[in-house]
Tab-separated table of C-alpha atoms in Angstrom:
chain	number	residue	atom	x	y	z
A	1	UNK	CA	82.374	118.972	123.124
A	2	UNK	CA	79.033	119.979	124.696
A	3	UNK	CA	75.774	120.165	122.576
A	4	UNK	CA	74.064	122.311	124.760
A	5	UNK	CA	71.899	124.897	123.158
A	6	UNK	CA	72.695	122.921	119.671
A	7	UNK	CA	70.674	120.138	118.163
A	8	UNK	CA	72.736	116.757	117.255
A	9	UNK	CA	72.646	116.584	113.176
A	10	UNK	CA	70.578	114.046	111.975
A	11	UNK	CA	71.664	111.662	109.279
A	12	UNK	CA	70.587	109.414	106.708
A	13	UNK	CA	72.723	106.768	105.685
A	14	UNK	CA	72.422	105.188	102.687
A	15	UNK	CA	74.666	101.968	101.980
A	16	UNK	CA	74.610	101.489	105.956
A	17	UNK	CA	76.008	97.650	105.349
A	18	UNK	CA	78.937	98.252	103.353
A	19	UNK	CA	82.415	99.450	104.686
A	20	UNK	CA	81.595	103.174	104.644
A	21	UNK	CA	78.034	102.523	106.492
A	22	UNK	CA	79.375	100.655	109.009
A	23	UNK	CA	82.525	102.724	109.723
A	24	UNK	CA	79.913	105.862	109.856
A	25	UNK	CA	77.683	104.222	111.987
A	26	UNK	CA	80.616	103.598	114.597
A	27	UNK	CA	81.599	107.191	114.383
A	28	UNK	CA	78.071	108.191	115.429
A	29	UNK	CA	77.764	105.608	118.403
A	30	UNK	CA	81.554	107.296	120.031
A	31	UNK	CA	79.774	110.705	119.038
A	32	UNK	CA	75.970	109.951	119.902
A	33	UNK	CA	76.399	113.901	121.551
A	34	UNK	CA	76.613	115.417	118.418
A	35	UNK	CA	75.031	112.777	115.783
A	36	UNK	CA	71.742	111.239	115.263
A	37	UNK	CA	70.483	108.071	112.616
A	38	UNK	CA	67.196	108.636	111.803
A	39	UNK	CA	67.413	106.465	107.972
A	40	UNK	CA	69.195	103.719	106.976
A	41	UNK	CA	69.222	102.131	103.647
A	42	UNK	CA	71.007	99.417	101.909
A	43	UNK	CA	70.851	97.180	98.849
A	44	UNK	CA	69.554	93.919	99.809
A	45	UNK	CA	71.085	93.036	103.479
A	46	UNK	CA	67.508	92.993	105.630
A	47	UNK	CA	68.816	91.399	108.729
A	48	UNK	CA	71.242	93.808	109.126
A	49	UNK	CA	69.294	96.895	108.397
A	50	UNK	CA	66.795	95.860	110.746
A	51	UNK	CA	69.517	95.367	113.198
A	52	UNK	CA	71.148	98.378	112.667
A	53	UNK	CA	67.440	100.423	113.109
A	54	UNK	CA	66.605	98.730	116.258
A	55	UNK	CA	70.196	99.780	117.923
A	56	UNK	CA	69.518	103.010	116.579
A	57	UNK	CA	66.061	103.467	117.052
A	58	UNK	CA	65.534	104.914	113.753
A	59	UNK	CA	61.879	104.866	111.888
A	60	UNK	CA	62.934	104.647	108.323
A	61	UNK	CA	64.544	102.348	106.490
A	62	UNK	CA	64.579	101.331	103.001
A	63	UNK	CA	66.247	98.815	100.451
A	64	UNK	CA	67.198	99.036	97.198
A	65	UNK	CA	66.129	95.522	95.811
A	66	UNK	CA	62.266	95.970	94.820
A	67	UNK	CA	61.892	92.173	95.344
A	68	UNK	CA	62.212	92.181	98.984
A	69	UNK	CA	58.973	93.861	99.855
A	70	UNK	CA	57.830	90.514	100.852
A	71	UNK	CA	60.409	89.462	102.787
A	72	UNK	CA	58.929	87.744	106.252
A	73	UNK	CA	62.236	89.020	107.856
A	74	UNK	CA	60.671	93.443	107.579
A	75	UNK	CA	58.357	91.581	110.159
A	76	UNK	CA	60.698	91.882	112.959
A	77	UNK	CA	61.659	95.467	112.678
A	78	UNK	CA	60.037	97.411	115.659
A	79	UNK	CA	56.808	99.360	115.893
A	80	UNK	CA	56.133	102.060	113.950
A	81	UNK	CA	59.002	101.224	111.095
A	82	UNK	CA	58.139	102.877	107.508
A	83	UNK	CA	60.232	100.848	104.803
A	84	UNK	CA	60.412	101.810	101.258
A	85	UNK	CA	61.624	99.998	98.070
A	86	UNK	CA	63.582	100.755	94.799
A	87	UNK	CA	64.877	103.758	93.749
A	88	UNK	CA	61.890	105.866	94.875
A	89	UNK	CA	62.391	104.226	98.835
A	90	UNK	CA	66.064	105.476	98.405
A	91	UNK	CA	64.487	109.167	97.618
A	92	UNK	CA	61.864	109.125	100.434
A	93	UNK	CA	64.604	108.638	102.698
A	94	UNK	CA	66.796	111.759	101.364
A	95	UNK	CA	63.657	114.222	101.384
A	96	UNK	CA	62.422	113.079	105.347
A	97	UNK	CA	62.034	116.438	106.811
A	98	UNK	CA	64.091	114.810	109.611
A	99	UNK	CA	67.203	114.699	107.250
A	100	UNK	CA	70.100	116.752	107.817
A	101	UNK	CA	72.904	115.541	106.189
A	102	UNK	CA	72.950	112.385	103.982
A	103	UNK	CA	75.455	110.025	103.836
A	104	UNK	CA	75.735	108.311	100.784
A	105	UNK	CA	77.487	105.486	100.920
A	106	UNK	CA	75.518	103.460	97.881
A	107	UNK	CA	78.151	101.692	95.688
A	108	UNK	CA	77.783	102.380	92.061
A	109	UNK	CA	76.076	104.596	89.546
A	110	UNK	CA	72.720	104.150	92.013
A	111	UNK	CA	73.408	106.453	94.122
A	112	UNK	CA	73.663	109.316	91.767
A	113	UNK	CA	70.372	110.297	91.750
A	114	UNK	CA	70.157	110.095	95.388
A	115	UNK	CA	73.115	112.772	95.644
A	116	UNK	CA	71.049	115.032	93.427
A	117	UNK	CA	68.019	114.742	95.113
A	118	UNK	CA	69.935	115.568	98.647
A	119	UNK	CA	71.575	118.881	97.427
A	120	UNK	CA	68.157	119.812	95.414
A	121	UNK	CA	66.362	119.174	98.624
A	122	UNK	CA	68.846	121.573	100.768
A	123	UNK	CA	70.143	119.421	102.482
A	124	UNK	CA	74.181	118.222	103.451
A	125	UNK	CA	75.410	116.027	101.472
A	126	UNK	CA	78.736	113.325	102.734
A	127	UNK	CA	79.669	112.224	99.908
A	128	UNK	CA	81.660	108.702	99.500
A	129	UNK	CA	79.533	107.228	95.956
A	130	UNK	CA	82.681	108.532	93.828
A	131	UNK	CA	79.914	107.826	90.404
A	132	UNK	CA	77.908	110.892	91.859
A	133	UNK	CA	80.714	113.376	90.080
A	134	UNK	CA	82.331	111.098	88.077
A	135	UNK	CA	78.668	110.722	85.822
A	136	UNK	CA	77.374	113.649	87.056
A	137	UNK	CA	79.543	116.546	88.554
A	138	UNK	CA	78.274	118.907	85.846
A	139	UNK	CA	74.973	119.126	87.412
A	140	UNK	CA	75.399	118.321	91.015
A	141	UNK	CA	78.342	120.572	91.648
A	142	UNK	CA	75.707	123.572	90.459
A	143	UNK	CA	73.387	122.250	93.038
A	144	UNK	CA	76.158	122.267	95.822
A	145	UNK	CA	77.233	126.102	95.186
A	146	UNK	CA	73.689	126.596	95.728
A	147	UNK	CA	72.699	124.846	98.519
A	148	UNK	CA	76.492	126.573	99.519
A	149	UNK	CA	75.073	130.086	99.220
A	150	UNK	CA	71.709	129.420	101.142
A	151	UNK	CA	73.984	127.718	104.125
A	152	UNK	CA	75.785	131.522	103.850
A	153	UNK	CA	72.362	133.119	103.798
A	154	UNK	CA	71.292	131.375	107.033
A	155	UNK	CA	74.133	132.105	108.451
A	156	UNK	CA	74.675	128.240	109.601
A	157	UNK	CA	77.773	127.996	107.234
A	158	UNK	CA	81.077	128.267	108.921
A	159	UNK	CA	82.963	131.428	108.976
A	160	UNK	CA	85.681	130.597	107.631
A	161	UNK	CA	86.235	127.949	104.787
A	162	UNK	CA	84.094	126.449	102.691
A	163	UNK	CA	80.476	126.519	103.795
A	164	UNK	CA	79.856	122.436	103.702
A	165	UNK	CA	76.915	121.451	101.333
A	166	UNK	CA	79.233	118.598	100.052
A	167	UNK	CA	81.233	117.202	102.052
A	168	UNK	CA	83.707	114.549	100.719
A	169	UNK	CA	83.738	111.153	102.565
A	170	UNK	CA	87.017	109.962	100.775
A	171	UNK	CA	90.817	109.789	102.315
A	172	UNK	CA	92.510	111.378	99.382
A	173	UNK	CA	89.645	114.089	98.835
A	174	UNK	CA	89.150	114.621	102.736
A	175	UNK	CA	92.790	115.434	102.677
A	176	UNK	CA	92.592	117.637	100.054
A	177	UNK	CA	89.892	119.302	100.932
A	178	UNK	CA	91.746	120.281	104.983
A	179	UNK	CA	95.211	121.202	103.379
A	180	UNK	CA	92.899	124.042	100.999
A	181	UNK	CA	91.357	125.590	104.352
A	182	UNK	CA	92.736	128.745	104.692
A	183	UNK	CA	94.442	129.078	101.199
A	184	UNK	CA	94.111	130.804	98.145
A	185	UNK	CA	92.215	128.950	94.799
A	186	UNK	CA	94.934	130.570	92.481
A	187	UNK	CA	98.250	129.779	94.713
A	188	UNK	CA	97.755	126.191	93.929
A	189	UNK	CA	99.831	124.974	91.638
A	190	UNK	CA	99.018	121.062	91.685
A	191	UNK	CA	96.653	118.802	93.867
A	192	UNK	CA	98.755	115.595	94.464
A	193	UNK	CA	96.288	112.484	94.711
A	194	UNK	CA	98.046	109.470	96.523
A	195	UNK	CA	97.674	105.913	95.752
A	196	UNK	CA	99.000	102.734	97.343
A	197	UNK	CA	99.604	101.346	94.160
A	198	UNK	CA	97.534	98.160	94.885
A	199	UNK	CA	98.355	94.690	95.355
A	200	UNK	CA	100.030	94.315	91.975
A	201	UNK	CA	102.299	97.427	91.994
A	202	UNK	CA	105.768	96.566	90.021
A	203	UNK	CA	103.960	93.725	87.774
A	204	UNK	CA	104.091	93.682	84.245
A	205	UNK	CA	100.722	93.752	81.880
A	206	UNK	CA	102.092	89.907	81.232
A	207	UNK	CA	101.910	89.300	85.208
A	208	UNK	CA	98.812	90.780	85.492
A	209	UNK	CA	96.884	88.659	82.519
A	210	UNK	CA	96.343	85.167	85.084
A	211	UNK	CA	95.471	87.567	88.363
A	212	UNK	CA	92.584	86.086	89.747
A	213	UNK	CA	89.782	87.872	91.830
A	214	UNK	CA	91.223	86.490	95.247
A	215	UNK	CA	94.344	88.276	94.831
A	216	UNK	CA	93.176	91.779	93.560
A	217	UNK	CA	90.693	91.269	96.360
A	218	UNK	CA	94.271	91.528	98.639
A	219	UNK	CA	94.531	94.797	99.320
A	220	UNK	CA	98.044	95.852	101.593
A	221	UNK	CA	96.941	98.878	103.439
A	222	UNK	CA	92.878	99.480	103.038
A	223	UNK	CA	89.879	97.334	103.676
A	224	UNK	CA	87.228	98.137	101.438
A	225	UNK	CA	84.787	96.423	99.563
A	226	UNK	CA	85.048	94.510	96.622
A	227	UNK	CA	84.022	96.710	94.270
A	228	UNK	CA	86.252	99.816	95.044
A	229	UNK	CA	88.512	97.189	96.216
A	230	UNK	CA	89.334	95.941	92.382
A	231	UNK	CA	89.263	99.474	91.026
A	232	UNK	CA	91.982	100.378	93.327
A	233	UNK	CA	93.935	97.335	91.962
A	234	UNK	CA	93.046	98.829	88.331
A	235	UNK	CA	93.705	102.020	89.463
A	236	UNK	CA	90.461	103.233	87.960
A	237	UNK	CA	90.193	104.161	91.841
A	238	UNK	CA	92.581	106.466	91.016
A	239	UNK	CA	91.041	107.599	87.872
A	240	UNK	CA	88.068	108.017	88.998
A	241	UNK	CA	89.461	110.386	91.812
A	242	UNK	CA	91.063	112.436	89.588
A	243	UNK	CA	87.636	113.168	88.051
A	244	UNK	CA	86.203	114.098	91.256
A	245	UNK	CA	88.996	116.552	92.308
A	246	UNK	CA	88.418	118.224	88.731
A	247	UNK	CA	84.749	119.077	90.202
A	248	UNK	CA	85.595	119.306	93.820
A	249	UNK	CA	88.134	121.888	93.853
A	250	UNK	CA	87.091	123.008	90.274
A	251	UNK	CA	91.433	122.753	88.934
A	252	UNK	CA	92.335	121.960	86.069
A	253	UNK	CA	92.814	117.950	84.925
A	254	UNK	CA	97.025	119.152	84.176
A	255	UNK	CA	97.065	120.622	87.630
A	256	UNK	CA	95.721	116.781	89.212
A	257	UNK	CA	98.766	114.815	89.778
A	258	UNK	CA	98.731	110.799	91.194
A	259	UNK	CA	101.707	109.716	92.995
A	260	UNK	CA	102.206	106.322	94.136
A	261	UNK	CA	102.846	106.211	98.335
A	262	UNK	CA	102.940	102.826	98.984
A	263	UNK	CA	102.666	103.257	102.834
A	264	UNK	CA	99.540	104.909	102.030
A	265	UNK	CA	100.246	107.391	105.237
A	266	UNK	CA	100.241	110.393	103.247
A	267	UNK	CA	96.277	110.492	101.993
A	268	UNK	CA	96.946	113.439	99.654
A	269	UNK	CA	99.001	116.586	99.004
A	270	UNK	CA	98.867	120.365	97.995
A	271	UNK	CA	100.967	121.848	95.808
A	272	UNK	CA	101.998	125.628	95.827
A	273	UNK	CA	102.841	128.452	94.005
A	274	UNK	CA	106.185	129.138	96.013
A	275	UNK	CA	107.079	125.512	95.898
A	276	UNK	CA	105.464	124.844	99.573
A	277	UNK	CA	103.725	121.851	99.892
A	278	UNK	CA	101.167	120.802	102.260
A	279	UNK	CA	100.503	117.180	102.991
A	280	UNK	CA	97.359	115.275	105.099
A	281	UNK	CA	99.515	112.188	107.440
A	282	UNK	CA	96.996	110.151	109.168
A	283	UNK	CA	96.233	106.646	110.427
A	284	UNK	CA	94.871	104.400	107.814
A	285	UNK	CA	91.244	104.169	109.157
A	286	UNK	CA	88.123	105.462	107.295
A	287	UNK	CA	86.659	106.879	110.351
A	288	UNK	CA	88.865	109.502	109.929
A	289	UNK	CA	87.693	111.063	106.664
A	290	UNK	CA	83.822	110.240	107.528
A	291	UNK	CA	84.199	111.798	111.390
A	292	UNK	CA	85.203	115.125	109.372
A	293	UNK	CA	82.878	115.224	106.629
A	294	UNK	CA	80.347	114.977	109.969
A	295	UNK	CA	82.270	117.332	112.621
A	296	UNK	CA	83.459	120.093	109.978
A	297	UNK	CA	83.996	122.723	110.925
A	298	UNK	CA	84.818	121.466	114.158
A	299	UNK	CA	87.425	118.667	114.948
A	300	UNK	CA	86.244	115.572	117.707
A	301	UNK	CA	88.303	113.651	119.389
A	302	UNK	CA	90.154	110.320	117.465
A	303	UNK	CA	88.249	107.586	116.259
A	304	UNK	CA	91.137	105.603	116.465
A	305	UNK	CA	94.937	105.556	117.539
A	306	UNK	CA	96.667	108.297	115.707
A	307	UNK	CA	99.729	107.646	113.340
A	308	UNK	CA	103.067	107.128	115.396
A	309	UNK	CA	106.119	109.040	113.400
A	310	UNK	CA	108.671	106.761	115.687
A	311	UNK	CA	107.383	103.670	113.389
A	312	UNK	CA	106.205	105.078	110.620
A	313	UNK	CA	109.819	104.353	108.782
A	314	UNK	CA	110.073	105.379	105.252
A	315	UNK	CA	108.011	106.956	102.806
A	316	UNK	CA	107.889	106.100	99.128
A	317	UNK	CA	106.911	107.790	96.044
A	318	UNK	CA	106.730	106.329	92.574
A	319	UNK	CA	105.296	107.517	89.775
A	320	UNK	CA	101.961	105.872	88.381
A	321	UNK	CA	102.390	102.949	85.527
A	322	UNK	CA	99.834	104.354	83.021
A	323	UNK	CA	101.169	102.163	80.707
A	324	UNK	CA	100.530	99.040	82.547
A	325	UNK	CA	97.376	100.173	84.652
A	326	UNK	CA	95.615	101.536	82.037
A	327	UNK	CA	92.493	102.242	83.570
A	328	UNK	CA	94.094	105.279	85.288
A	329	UNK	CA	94.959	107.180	81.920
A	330	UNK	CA	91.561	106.037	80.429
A	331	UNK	CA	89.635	107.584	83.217
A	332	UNK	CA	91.861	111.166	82.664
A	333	UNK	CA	91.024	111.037	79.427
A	334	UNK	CA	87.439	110.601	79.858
A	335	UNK	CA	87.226	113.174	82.494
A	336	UNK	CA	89.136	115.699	80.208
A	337	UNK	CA	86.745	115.052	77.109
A	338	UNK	CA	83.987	115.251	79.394
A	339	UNK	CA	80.581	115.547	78.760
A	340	UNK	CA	78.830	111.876	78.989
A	341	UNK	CA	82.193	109.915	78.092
A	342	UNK	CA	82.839	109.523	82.287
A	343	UNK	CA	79.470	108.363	81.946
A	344	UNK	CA	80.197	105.440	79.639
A	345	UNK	CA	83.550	105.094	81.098
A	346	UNK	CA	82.293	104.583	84.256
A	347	UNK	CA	79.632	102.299	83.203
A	348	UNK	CA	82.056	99.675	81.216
A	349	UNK	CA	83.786	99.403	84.398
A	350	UNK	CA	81.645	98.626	86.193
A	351	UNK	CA	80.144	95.695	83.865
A	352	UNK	CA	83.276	94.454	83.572
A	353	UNK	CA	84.609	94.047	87.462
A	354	UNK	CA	81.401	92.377	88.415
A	355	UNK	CA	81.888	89.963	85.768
A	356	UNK	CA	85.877	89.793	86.845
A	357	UNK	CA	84.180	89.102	90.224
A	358	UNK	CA	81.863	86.570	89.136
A	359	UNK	CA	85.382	85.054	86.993
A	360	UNK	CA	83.494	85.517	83.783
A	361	UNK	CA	86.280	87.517	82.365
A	362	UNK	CA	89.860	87.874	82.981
A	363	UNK	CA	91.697	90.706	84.355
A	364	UNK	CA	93.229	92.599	81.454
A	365	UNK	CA	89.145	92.288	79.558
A	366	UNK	CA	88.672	95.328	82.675
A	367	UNK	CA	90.391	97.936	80.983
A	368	UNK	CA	89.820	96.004	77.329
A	369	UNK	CA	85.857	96.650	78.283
A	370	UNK	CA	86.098	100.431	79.268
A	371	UNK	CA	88.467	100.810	76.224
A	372	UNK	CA	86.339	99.254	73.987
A	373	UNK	CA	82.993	101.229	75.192
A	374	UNK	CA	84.810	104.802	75.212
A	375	UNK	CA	85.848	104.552	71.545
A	376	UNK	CA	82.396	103.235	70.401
A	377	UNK	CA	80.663	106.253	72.134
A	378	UNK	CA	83.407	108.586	70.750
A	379	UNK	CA	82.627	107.636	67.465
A	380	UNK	CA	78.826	108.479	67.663
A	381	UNK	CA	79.439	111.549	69.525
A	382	UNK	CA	79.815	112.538	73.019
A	383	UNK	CA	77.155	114.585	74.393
A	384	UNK	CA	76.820	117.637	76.589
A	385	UNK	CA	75.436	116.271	80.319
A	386	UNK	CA	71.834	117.739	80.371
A	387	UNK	CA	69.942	115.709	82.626
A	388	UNK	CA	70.256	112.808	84.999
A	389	UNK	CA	67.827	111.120	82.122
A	390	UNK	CA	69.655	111.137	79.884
A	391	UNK	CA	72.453	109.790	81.869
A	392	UNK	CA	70.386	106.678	82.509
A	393	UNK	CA	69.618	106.240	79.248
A	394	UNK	CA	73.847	107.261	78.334
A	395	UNK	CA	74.855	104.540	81.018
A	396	UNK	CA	72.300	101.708	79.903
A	397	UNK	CA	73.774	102.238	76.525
A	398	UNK	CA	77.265	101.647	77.510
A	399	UNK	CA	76.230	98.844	79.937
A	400	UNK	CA	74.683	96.592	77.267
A	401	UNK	CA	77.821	97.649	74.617
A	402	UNK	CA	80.166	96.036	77.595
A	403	UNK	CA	78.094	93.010	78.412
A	404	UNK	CA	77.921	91.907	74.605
A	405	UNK	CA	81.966	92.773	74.512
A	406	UNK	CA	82.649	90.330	77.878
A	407	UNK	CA	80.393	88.115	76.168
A	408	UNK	CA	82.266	87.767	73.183
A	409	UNK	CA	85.291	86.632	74.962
């Protein structure tokens, strides 16, 4: 597609290193017509920022990690580089007057703020930090419809279909989100969120108690990173997306269904009021999801090979073992209490995969942890979400509760 006439949207990535980053960055060089980097940010990985904003030829770059400022490695990034630090670089980046849209791709409750700041600042947000509405939604989903209703007012949003201020960067949510175009809010009758089940679908909780980080680390049909990668063999992934397609598509948590398709072809479905059903069939590729978050309205060519029906076989369905993944009905509960319990839900888990990562726990302590967190805050009193403040001060709470618990054991 020609860009005459049009400027290429320019895009900050945050968490350019990790899966997501990487996978958008190769979207943008097969689409350098229409796309621009002109930020990158990451955690701690200097080298490969640096790398990535001398292919790109981007200006600003930033890390997360406050203790790198004196790293002799910033030395080699070209001419005329501004780099920022800490929480505050992250925000620099998102409020560049340069900025577009903002890809953020942080892992983690850190990139919360940074969602907040992009949609108070305007600006397009691609969404694939999945803590952003899980802790949050209450007060960024606000800040979309308005950023929604200015995109209307400047006539740059699309004329039909949603008008784009967020974006999700997320198979099961990107599928979602294209089966809605085009239909009615109150003709849905369920929004059916696929899972692959993991690497330990059909195991018993007794199976699961001697699973060691290498093999939840084995995913069958996605390549992710660690983090997400253990929450999908939890399926808090799941959980957690539930929770998000409560504030995406603002339905109801009885009308958000998870269905187990172990082929992991279908990425999500729609369910009807006459009984039709509309389902997203794709490739297994993240480019996918992330090229549409960037190209919507429009539609680019393939980023990869698309799915071939002659192979494809089978497809599966199985319910969801609630009873033996418990981190899946945990999160629904959370997200249908609401208020700051996601929060501390969200918190506990992640406390307790890093230390499953780091084998300081085992693998049933994960949902033990969240449990354990959730009924401690319950008991003092969940709280109306007010600020992003108090948040931080919510999720530090919960953070220390969970450390002492995985200590204890």
């Amino acid at each position: 597609m020609s860009t005459e006439g049009r400027a290429r949207k320019r895009i900050a990535v945050l968490g350019s290193t990790g899966s997501i980053g990487l996978q958008t960055l190769d979207v943008v060089r097969r689409h350098s017509d229409e796309l621009e980097i002109v930020a990158l940010a990451a955690n701690t990985s200097v080298a490969k920022v640096v790398g990535q904003a001398h292919e790109f030829k981007v200006s600003n770059i930033a890390f997360g990690d406050e203790s790198l400022r004196e790293n002799p490695m910033l030395a080699q990034a070209h001419g005329g580089v501004s780099v920022g630090f800490g929480q505050q670089g992250l925000l620099d980046l998102v409020r560049l007057d340069e900025v577009d849209v903002v890809v953020n791709a942080l892992v983690g409750a850190a990139g919360m703020r940074a969602s907040y700041e992009t949609l108070a600042c305007g600006k397009q947000l691609a969404l694939a930090n999945k803590e952003s509405l899980v802790v949050a939604g209450d007060l960024i989903m606000p800040l979309a419809a308005r950023v929604d209703a200015a995109r209307v007012e400047r006539g740059i949003a699309p004329q039909v279909g949603p008008a784009g201020a967020l974006m999700p960067i997320d198979s099961e949510h990107g599928a979602i989100y294209q089966c809605l175009l085009g239909e009615r809010h109150e003709e849905v009758s369920a929004l059916w969120v696929t899972a692959s089940g993991g690497p330990f679908r059909g195991m018993t909780r007794a199976d699961l108690a001697g699973m060691t980080a290498k093999q939840a680390l084995a995913h069958p049909t996605w390549k992710m990173g660690p983090k997400i990668t253990i929450d999908s063999s939890t399926l808090m992934n799941k959980g957690l997306e539930v929770i998000e397609a409560h504030h995406l598509f603002a339905m109801d948590y009885d009308k958000i269904k998870v269905v187990v398709q172990p082929q992991s072809a279908i990425h999500s479905m729609v369910e009807f009021s006459d009984g039709s059903v509309k389902a997203h069939l794709g490739t297994t590729d993240m480019r996918i999801p992330i090229q549409f978050a960037l190209s919507y309205p429009d539609r680019w060519e393939a980023p990869v090979e698309p799915l071939d029906f002659t192979r494809l076989g089978s497809l599966e369905f199985y319910p969801a073992d609630t009873e033996t993944f418990r981190c899946l009905a945990l999160a629904r509960h959370a997200g249908s209490t609401g208020g700051t319990l996601p929060c501390v839900m969200n918190a506990a888990n992640e406390v307790a995969v890093a230390a499953f990562l780091d084998d300081a726990c085992g693998y049933l302590d994960i949902d033990a942890c969240v449990e354990h967190a959730m009924e401690l805050h319950e008991k003092q009193g969940v709280q109306r979400v007010e600020s992003l403040d108090q948040l931080d001060e919510v999720d530090a709470w919960a953070r220390g509760v969970s450390r002492e618990f995985i200590a204890a054991k």
